[in-house]
Structure formats: C-alpha cells, structure tokens
PDB file of C-alpha atoms in Angstrom:
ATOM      1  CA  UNK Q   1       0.000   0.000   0.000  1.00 71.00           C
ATOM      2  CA  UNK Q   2       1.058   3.233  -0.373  1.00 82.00           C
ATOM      3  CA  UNK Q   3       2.730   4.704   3.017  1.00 82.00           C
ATOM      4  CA  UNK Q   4       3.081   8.771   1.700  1.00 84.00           C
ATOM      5  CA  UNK Q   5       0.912  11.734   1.437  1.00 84.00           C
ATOM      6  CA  UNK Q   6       1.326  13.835  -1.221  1.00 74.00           C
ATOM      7  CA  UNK Q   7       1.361  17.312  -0.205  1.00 78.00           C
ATOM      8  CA  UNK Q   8       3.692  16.064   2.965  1.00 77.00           C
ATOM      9  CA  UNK Q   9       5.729  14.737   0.415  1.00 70.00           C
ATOM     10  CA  UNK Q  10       5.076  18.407  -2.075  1.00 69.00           C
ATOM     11  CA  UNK Q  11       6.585  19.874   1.174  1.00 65.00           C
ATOM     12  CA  UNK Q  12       9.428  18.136   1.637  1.00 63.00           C
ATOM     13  CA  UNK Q  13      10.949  18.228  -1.262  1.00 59.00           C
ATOM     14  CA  UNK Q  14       9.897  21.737  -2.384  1.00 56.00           C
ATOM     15  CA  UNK Q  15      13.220  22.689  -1.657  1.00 47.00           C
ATOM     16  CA  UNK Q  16      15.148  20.925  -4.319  1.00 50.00           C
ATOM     17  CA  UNK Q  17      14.538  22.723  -7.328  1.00 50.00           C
ATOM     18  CA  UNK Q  18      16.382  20.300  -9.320  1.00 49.00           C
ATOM     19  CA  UNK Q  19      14.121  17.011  -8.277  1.00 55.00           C
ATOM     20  CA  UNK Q  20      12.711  15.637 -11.246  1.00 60.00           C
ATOM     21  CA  UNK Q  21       8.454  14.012 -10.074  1.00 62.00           C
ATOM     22  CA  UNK Q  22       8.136  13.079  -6.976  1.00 67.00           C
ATOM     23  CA  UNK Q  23       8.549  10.816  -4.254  1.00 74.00           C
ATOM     24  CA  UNK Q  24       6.274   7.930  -4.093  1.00 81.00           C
ATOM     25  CA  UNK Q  25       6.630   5.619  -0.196  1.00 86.00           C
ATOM     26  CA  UNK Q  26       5.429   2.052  -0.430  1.00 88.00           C
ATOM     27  CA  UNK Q  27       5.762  -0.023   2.609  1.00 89.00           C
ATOM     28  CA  UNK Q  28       5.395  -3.708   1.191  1.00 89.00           C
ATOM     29  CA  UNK Q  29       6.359  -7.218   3.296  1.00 88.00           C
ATOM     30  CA  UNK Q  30       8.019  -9.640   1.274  1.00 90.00           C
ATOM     31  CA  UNK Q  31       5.821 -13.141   1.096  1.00 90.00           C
ATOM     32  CA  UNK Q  32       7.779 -16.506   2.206  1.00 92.00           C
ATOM     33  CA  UNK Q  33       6.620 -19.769   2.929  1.00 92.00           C
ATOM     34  CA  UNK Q  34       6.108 -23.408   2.137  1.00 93.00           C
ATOM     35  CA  UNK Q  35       2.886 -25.411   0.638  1.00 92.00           C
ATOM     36  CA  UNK Q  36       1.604 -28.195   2.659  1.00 92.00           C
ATOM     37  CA  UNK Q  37       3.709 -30.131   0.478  1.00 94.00           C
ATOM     38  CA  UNK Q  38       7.190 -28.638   1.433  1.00 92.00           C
ATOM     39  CA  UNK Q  39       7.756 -26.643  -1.405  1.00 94.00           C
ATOM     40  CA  UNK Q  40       9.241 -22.997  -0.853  1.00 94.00           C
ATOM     41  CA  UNK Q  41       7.450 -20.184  -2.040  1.00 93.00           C
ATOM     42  CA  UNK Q  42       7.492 -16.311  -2.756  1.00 92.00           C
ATOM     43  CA  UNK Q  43       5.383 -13.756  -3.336  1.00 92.00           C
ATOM     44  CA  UNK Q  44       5.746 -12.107  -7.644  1.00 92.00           C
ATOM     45  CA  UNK Q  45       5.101  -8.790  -7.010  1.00 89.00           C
ATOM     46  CA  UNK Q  46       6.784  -7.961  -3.551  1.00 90.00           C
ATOM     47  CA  UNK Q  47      10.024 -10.657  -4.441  1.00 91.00           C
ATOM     48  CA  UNK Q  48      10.008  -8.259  -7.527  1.00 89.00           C
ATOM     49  CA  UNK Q  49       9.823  -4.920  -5.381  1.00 88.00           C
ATOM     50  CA  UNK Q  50      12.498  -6.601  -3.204  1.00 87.00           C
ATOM     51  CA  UNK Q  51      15.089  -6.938  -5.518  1.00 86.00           C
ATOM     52  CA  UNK Q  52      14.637  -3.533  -8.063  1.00 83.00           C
ATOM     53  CA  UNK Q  53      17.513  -0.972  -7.714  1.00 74.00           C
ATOM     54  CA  UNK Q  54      16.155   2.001  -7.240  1.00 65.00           C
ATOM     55  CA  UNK Q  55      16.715   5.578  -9.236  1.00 63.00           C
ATOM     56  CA  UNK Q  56      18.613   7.851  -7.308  1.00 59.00           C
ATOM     57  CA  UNK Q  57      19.417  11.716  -7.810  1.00 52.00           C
ATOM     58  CA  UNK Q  58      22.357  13.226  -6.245  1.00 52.00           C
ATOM     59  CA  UNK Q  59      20.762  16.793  -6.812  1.00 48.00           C
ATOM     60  CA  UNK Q  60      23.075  17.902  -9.508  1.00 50.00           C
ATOM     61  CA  UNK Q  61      21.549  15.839 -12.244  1.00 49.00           C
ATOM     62  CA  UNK Q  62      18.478  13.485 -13.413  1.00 55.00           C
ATOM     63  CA  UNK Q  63      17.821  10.500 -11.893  1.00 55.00           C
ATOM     64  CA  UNK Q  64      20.346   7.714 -13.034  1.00 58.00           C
ATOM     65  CA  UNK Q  65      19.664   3.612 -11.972  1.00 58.00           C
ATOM     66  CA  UNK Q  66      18.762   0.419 -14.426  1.00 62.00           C
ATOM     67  CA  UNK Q  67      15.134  -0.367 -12.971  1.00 70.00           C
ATOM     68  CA  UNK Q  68      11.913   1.542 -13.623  1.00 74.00           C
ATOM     69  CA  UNK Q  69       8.256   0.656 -12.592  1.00 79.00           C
ATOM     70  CA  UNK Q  70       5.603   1.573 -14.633  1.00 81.00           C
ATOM     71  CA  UNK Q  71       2.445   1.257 -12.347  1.00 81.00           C
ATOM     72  CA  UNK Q  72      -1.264   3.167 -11.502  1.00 83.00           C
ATOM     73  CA  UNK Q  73      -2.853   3.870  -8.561  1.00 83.00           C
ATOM     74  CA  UNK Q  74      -6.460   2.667  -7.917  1.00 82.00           C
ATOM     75  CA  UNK Q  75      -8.047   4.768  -5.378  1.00 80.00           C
ATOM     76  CA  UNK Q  76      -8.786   2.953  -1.612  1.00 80.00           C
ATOM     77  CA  UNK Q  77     -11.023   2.709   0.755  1.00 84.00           C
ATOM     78  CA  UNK Q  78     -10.284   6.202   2.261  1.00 90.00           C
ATOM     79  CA  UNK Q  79     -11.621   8.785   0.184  1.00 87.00           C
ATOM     80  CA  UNK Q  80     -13.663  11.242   3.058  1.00 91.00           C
ATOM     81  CA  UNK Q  81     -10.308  12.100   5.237  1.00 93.00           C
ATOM     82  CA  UNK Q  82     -11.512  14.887   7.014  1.00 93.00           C
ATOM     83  CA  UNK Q  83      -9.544  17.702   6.408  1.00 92.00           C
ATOM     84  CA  UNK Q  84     -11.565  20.586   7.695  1.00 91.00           C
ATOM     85  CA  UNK Q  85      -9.629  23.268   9.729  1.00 88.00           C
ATOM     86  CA  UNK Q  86     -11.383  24.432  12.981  1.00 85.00           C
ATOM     87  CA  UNK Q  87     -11.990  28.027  13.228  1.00 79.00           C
ATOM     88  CA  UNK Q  88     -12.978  27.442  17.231  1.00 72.00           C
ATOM     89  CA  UNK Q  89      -9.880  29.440  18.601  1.00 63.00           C
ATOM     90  CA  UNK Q  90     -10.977  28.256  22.186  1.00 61.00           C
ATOM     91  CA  UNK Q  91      -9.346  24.989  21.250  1.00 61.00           C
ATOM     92  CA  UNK Q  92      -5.709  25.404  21.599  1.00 51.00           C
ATOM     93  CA  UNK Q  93      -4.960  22.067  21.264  1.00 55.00           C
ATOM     94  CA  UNK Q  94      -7.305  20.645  17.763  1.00 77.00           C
ATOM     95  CA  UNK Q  95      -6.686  21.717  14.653  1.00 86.00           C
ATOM     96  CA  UNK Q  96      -9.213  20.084  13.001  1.00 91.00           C
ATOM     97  CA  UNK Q  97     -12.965  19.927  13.301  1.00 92.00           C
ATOM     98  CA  UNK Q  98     -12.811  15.966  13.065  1.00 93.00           C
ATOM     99  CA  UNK Q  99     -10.494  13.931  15.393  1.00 94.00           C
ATOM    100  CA  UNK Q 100      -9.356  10.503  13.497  1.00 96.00           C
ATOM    101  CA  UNK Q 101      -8.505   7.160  14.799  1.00 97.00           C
ATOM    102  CA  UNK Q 102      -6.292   5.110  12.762  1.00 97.00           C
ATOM    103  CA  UNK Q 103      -6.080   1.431  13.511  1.00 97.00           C
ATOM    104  CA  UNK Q 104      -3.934  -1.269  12.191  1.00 94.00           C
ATOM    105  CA  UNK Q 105      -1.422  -3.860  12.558  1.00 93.00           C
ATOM    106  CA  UNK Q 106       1.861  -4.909  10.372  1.00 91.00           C
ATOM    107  CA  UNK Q 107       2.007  -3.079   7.169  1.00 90.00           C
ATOM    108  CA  UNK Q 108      -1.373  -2.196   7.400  1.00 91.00           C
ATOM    109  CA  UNK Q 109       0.051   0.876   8.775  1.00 93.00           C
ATOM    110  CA  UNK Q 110       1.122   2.129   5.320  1.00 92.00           C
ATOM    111  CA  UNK Q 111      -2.506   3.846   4.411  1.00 93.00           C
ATOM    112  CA  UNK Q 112      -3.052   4.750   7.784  1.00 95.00           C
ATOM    113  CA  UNK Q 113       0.476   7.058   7.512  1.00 94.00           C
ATOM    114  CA  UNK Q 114      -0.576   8.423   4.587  1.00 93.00           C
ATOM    115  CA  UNK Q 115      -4.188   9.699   6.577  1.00 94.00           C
ATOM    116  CA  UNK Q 116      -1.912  10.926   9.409  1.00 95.00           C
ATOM    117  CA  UNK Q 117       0.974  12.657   7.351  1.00 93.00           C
ATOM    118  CA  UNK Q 118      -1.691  14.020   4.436  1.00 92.00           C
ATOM    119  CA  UNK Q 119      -3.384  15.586   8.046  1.00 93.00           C
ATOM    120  CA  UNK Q 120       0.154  16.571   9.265  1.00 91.00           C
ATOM    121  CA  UNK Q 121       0.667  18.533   5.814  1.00 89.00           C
ATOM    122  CA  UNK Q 122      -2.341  20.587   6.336  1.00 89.00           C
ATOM    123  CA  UNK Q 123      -1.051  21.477   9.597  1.00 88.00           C
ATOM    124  CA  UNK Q 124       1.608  22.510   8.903  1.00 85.00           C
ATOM    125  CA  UNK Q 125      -0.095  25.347   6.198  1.00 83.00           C
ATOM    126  CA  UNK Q 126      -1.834  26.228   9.126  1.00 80.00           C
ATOM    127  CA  UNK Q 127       1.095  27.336  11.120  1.00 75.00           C
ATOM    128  CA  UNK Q 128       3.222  28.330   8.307  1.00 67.00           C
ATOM    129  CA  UNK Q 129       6.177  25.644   9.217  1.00 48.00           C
ATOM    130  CA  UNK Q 130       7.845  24.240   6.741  1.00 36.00           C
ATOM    131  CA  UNK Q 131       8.501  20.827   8.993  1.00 43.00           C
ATOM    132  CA  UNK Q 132       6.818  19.377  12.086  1.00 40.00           C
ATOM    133  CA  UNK Q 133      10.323  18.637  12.417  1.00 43.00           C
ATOM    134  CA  UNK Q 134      10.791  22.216  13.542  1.00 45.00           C
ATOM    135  CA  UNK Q 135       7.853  23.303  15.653  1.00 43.00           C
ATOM    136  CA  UNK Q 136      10.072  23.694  18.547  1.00 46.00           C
ATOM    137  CA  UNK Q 137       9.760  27.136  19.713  1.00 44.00           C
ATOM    138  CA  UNK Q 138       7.561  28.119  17.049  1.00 41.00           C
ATOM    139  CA  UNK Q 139       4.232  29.689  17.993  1.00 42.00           C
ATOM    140  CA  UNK Q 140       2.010  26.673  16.959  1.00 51.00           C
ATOM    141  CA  UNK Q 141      -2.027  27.312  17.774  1.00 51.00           C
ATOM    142  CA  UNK Q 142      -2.055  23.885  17.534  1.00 60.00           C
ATOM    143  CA  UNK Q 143      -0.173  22.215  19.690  1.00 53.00           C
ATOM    144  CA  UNK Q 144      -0.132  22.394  23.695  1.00 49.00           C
ATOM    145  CA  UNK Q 145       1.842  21.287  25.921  1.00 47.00           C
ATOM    146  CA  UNK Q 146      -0.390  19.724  28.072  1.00 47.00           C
ATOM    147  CA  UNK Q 147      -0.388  16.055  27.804  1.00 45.00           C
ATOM    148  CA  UNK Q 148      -3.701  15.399  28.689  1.00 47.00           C
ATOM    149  CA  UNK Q 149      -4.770  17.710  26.109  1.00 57.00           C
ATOM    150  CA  UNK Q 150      -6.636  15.714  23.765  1.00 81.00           C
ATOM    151  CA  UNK Q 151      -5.546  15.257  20.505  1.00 90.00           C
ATOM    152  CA  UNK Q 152      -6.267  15.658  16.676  1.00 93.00           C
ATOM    153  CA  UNK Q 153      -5.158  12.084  15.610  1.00 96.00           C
ATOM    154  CA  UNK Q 154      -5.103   9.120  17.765  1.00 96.00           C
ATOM    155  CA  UNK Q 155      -3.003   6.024  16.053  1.00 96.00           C
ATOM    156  CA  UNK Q 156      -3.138   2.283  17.620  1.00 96.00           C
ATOM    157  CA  UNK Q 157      -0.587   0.110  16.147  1.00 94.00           C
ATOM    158  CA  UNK Q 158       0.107  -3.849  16.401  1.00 92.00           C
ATOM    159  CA  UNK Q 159       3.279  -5.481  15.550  1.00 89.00           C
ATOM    160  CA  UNK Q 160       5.095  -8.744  16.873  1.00 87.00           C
ATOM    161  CA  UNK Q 161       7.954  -6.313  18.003  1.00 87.00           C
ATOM    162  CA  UNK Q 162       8.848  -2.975  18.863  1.00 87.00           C
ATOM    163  CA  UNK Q 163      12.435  -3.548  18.034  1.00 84.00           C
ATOM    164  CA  UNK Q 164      11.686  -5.030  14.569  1.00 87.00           C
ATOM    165  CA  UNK Q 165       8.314  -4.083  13.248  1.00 88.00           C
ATOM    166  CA  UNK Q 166       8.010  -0.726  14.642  1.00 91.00           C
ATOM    167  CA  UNK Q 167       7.259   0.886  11.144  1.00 92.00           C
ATOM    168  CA  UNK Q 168       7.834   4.525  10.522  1.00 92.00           C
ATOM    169  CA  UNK Q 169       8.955   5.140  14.612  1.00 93.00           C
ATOM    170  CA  UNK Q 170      10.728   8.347  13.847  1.00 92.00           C
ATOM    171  CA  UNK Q 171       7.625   9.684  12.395  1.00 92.00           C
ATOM    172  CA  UNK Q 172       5.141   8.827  15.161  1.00 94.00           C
ATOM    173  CA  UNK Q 173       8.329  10.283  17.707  1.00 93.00           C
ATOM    174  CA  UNK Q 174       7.977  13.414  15.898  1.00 92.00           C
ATOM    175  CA  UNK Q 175       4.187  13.869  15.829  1.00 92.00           C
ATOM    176  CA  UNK Q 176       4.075  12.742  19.624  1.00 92.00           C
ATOM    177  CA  UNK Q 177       6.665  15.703  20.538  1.00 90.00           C
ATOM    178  CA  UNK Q 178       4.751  18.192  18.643  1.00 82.00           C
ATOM    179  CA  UNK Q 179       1.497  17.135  20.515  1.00 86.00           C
ATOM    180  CA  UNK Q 180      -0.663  16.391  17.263  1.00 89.00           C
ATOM    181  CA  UNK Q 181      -0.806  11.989  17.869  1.00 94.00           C
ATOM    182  CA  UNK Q 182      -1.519  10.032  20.158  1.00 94.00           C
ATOM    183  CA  UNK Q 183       0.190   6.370  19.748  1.00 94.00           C
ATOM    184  CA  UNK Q 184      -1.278   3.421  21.466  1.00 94.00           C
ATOM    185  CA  UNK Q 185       0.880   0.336  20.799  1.00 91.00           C
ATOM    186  CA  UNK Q 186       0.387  -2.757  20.467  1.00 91.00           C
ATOM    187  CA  UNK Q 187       3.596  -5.368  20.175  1.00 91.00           C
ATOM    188  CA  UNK Q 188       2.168  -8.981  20.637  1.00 86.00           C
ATOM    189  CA  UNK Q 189       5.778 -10.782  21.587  1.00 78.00           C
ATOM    190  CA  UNK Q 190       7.320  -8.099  23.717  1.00 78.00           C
ATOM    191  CA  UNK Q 191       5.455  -9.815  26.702  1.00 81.00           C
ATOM    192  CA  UNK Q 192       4.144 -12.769  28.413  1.00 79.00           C
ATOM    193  CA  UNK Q 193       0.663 -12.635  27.185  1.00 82.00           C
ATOM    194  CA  UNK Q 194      -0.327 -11.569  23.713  1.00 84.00           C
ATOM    195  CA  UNK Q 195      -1.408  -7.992  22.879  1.00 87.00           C
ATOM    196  CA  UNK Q 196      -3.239  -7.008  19.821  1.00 90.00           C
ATOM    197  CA  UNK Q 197      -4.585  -3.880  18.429  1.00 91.00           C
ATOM    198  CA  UNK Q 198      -8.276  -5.226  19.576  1.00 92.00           C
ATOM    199  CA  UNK Q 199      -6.881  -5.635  23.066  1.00 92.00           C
ATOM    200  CA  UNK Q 200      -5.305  -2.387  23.529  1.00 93.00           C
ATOM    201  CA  UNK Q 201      -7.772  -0.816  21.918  1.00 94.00           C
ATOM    202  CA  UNK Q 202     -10.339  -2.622  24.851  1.00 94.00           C
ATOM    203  CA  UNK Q 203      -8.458  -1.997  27.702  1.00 93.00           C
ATOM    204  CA  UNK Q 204      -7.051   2.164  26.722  1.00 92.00           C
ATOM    205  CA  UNK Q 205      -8.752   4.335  29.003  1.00 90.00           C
ATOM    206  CA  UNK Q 206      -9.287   2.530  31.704  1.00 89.00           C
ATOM    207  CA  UNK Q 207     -10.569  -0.720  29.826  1.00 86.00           C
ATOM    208  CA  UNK Q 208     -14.604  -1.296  28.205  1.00 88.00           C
ATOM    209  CA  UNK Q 209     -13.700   0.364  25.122  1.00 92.00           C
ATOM    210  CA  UNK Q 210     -13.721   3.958  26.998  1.00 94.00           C
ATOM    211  CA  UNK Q 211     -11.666   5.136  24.252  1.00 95.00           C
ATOM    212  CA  UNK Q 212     -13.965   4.239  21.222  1.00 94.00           C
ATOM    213  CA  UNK Q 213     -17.107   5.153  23.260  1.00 96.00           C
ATOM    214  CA  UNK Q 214     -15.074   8.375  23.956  1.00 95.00           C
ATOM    215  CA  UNK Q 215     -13.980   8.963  20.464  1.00 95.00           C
ATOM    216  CA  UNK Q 216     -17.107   8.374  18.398  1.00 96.00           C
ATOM    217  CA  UNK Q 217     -19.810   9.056  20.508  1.00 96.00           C
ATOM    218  CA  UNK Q 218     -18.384  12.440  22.400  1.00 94.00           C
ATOM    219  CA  UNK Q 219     -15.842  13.716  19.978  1.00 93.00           C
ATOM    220  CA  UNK Q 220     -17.681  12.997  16.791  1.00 94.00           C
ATOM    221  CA  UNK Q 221     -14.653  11.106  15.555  1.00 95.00           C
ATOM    222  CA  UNK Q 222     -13.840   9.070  12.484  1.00 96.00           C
ATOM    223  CA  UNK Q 223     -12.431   5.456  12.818  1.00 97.00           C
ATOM    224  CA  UNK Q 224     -10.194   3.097   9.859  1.00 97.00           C
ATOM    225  CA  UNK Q 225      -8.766   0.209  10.186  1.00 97.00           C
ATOM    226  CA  UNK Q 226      -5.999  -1.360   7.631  1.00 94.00           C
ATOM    227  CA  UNK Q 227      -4.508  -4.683   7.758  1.00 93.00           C
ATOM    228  CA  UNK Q 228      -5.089  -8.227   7.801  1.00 92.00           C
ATOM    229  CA  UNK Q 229      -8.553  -9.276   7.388  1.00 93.00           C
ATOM    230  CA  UNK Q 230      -9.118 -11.283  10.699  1.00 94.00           C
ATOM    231  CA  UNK Q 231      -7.256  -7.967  12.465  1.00 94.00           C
ATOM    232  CA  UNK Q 232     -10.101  -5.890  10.769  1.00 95.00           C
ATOM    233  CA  UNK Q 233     -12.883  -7.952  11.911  1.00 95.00           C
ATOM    234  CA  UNK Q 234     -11.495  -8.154  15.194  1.00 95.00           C
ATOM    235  CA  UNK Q 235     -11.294  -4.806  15.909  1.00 96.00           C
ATOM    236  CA  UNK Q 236     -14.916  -4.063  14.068  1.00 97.00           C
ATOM    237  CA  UNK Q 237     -15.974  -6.009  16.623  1.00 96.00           C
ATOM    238  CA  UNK Q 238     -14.597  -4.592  19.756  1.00 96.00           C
ATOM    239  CA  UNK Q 239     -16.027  -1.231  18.534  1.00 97.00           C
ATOM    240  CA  UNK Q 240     -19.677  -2.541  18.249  1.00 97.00           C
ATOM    241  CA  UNK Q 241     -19.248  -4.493  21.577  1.00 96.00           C
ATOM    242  CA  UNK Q 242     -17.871  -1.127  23.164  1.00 96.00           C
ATOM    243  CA  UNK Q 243     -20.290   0.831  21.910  1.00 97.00           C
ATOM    244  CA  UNK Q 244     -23.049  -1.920  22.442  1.00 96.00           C
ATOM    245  CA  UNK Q 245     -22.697  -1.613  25.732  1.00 95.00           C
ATOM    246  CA  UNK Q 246     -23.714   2.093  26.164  1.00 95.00           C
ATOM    247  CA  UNK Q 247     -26.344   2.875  23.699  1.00 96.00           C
ATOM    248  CA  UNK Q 248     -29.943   2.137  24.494  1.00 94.00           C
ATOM    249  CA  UNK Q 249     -30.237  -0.412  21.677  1.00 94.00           C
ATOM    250  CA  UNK Q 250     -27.561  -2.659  22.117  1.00 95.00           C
ATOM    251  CA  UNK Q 251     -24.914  -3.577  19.598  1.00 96.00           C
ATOM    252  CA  UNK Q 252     -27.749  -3.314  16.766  1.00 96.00           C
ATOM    253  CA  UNK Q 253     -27.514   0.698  17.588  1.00 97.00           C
ATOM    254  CA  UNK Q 254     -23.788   0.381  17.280  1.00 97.00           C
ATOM    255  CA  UNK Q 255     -23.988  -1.526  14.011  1.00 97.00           C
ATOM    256  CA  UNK Q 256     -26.436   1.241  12.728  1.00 97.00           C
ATOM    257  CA  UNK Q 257     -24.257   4.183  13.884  1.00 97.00           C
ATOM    258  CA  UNK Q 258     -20.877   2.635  12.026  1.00 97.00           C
ATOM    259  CA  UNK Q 259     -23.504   1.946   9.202  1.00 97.00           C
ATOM    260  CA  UNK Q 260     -24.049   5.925   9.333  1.00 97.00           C
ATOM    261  CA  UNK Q 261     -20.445   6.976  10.120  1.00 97.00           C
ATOM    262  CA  UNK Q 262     -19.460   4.383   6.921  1.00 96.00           C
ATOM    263  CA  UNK Q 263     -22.009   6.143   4.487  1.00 95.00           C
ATOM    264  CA  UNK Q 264     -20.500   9.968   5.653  1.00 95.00           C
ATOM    265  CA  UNK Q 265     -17.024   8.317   4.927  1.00 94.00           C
ATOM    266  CA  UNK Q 266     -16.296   8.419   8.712  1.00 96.00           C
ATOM    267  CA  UNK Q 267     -15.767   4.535   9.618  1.00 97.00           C
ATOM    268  CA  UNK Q 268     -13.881   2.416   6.547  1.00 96.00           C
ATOM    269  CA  UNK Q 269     -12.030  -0.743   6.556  1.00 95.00           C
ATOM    270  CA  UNK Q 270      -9.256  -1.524   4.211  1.00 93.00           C
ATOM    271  CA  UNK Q 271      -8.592  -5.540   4.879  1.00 91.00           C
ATOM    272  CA  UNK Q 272      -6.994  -8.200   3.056  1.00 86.00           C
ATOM    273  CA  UNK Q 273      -5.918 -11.890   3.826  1.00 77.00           C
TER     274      UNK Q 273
END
C-alpha cells in the first residue's frame, strides 16, 4: 500500500529545485513460505519490489539507476479524510474539526500514515512551518503542551515487536513531541501474554472500550482500520461491543451508527488476507 501523502511529500521536497516528479513511499512485506507439500514459495510482485535498484538523484543531475516501474494507482477505501480546519480558537490544542482514529497492525500501517501525514501537511499550512520537524519554539495554535490535552489524531498500532516491526517510529516520535498523535501500541511478543490492536484498543482508558465510546460518541470522531482481514474484523468487533454496551439499543444501535459513520465516509475498513 502506499505509506506517503502527497502534499507532505510536495513539502518536503519543495526545496530541491532540481528534483525531477516526486517521491512515491510504499511499505510492502516480502511473502515466504512453504505449501503443505514442502515446497518454498514467494510472493511475484513484492520478491520483484524486493530486488529492483532504485533511481537515485544526487541533486546535480536526473535521476540515473537500471530499474523503472511503470504502475497506476487505484483509489482505496479512504476517500472522506476529514480535512476541515477548525476556526474554534478556544481549542488550543485541535486543529481540526474531526479527530481521526487510525487502527492497524503490520504493514497495514502504510494507508493509515498516509491519513496521518496528508493531516500533518495541512497542519503545517496552518502554522506556516515548513517541517513538524521544527515546531520547537515556534508559535504553533495547535499544539499544547499539556499532555492530557486531547488530541487531533489518535493512532493504535500492532506489531510482533517494537524492536523489529516498529514501522515509521521516527515519524510517530515526531508527531508525539509536537502534541498532534496520540500512539497506542500494540507489540504482541514483547510480553508474556499476547497484545493485539483489539486488546489495547479494549483496555485504553481505563478498559470497556472507553476510548472508542469516547472517540465516536463524544468527539464525533472518524475510525479506519488497515490490515489483515481477521485484524479488521477483530477490531470491528470490539467497537460494536464497546459501543453496544452504552447505547440504548444494544450492539444493533452500534452496528447502525458505524452503518451511518461508513455512508459519511467516517468509519472504513481496508482488509486483506
């Protein structure tokens, strides 16, 4: 999937006047296995990706390298990112009228970045800054520095292990320091017992989904999920149990409020197996 936003990426690379198109992120796992039979096996397309040599540019000429992919991009599943800037100056803290929660687990986190950075870019043409990298000491309506604050985008990510599957950890550091994420992690082998993104999701808070009860049904949030199928439908689940459990009609309330939130473009799932 593709892990960039473009006008992040417009911004980053404004400055080099030289670059010839731009930058396009993909964040891909390479398939392995064996059959049932004991034969070894790879994926085409990502043992393909795997092995390319990329194009590079040194900045004093075009781009020079022997491999070139020719591709198109079909749009996904998240076309209604809420983008809207909020013009309620009482809220130090938001910059946007919508909150988002991203979930998702392994590289599932690849359209999810591209929500948070795409988000991050608009920002950032709030403030005028031409890097969250540099929002330190900069007069920022949009950050605070209290903590507790809440805040604009809220990611929870699942991996085996921090160590090895953290994807992308320097940009989630940087959004966390600048007071515009929230992270809530999720590394299954890094302990005795098992954690997954439908676990921590459960227990943040305080535990009984407070977060997703918090999120959707007091902060008018939107909610997607990318990954692994059985991931997806995991965490679909949690939400409708959380939010089951405090509407008047029971998880068939919660199933007709995602319904709603899904038709406004406010609850999407991007899965596959």
């Amino acid at each position: 999937s593709i892990a960039s936003s473009p006008s992040y990426m417009v911004r980053q690379t404004a400055a080099l006047e030289s670059k010839e198109g731009f930058d396009l992120e993909l964040c891909v796992a390479v398939v392995e296995g064996k059959t049932p039979f004991g034969r070894s096996y790879t994926g085409f397309c990502s043992t393909y990706l795997s092995s390319i040599i990329p194009r590079g540019n040194d900045g004093n000429g075009p781009f020079v390298g022997p491999d070139i992919v020719r591709l198109w991009i079909h749009p996904g599943s998240f076309s209604k990112l809420p983008l809207d800037i909020s013009k309620d100056e009482t809220i130090s803290h938001r910059c946007f009228n919508t909150p988002v929660m991203c979930i998702g687990a392994g590289t599932g986190i690849a359209p999810l970045r591209s929500l948070l950075m795409e988000r991050e870019a608009r920002r950032l043409a709030k403030v005028g800054n031409a890097s969250f990298a540099n929002t330190n000491g900069h007069n920022d309506s949009c950050i605070s520095n209290n903590q507790q604050d809440e805040k604009d985008n809220i990611l929870v990510f699942g991996s085996r292990k921090k160590s090895m599957d953290f994807y992308y950890e320097s940009n989630w550091d940087e959004l966390i320091n600048n007071q515009s994420l929230r992270l809530v992690p999720a590394f299954s082998q890094d302990q005795k017992h098992k954690l997954y993104v439908q676990r921590a999701l459960r227990e943040a808070d305080g535990g009984s989904g407070a977060l997703i009860v918090h999120h959707i049904l007091e902060r008018n949030g939107a909610v997607y999920i990318a990954g692994g199928s059985k991931m997806a439908r995991a965490v679909r689940e949690e939400i409708v149990e959380a939010l089951g459990s405090v509407l008047e009609g029971g998880e068939g309330d919660a199933k007709k409020l995602l319904n709603k939130l899904k038709r406004k473009g406010m609850f999407s799932i991007e899965a596959w197996s």
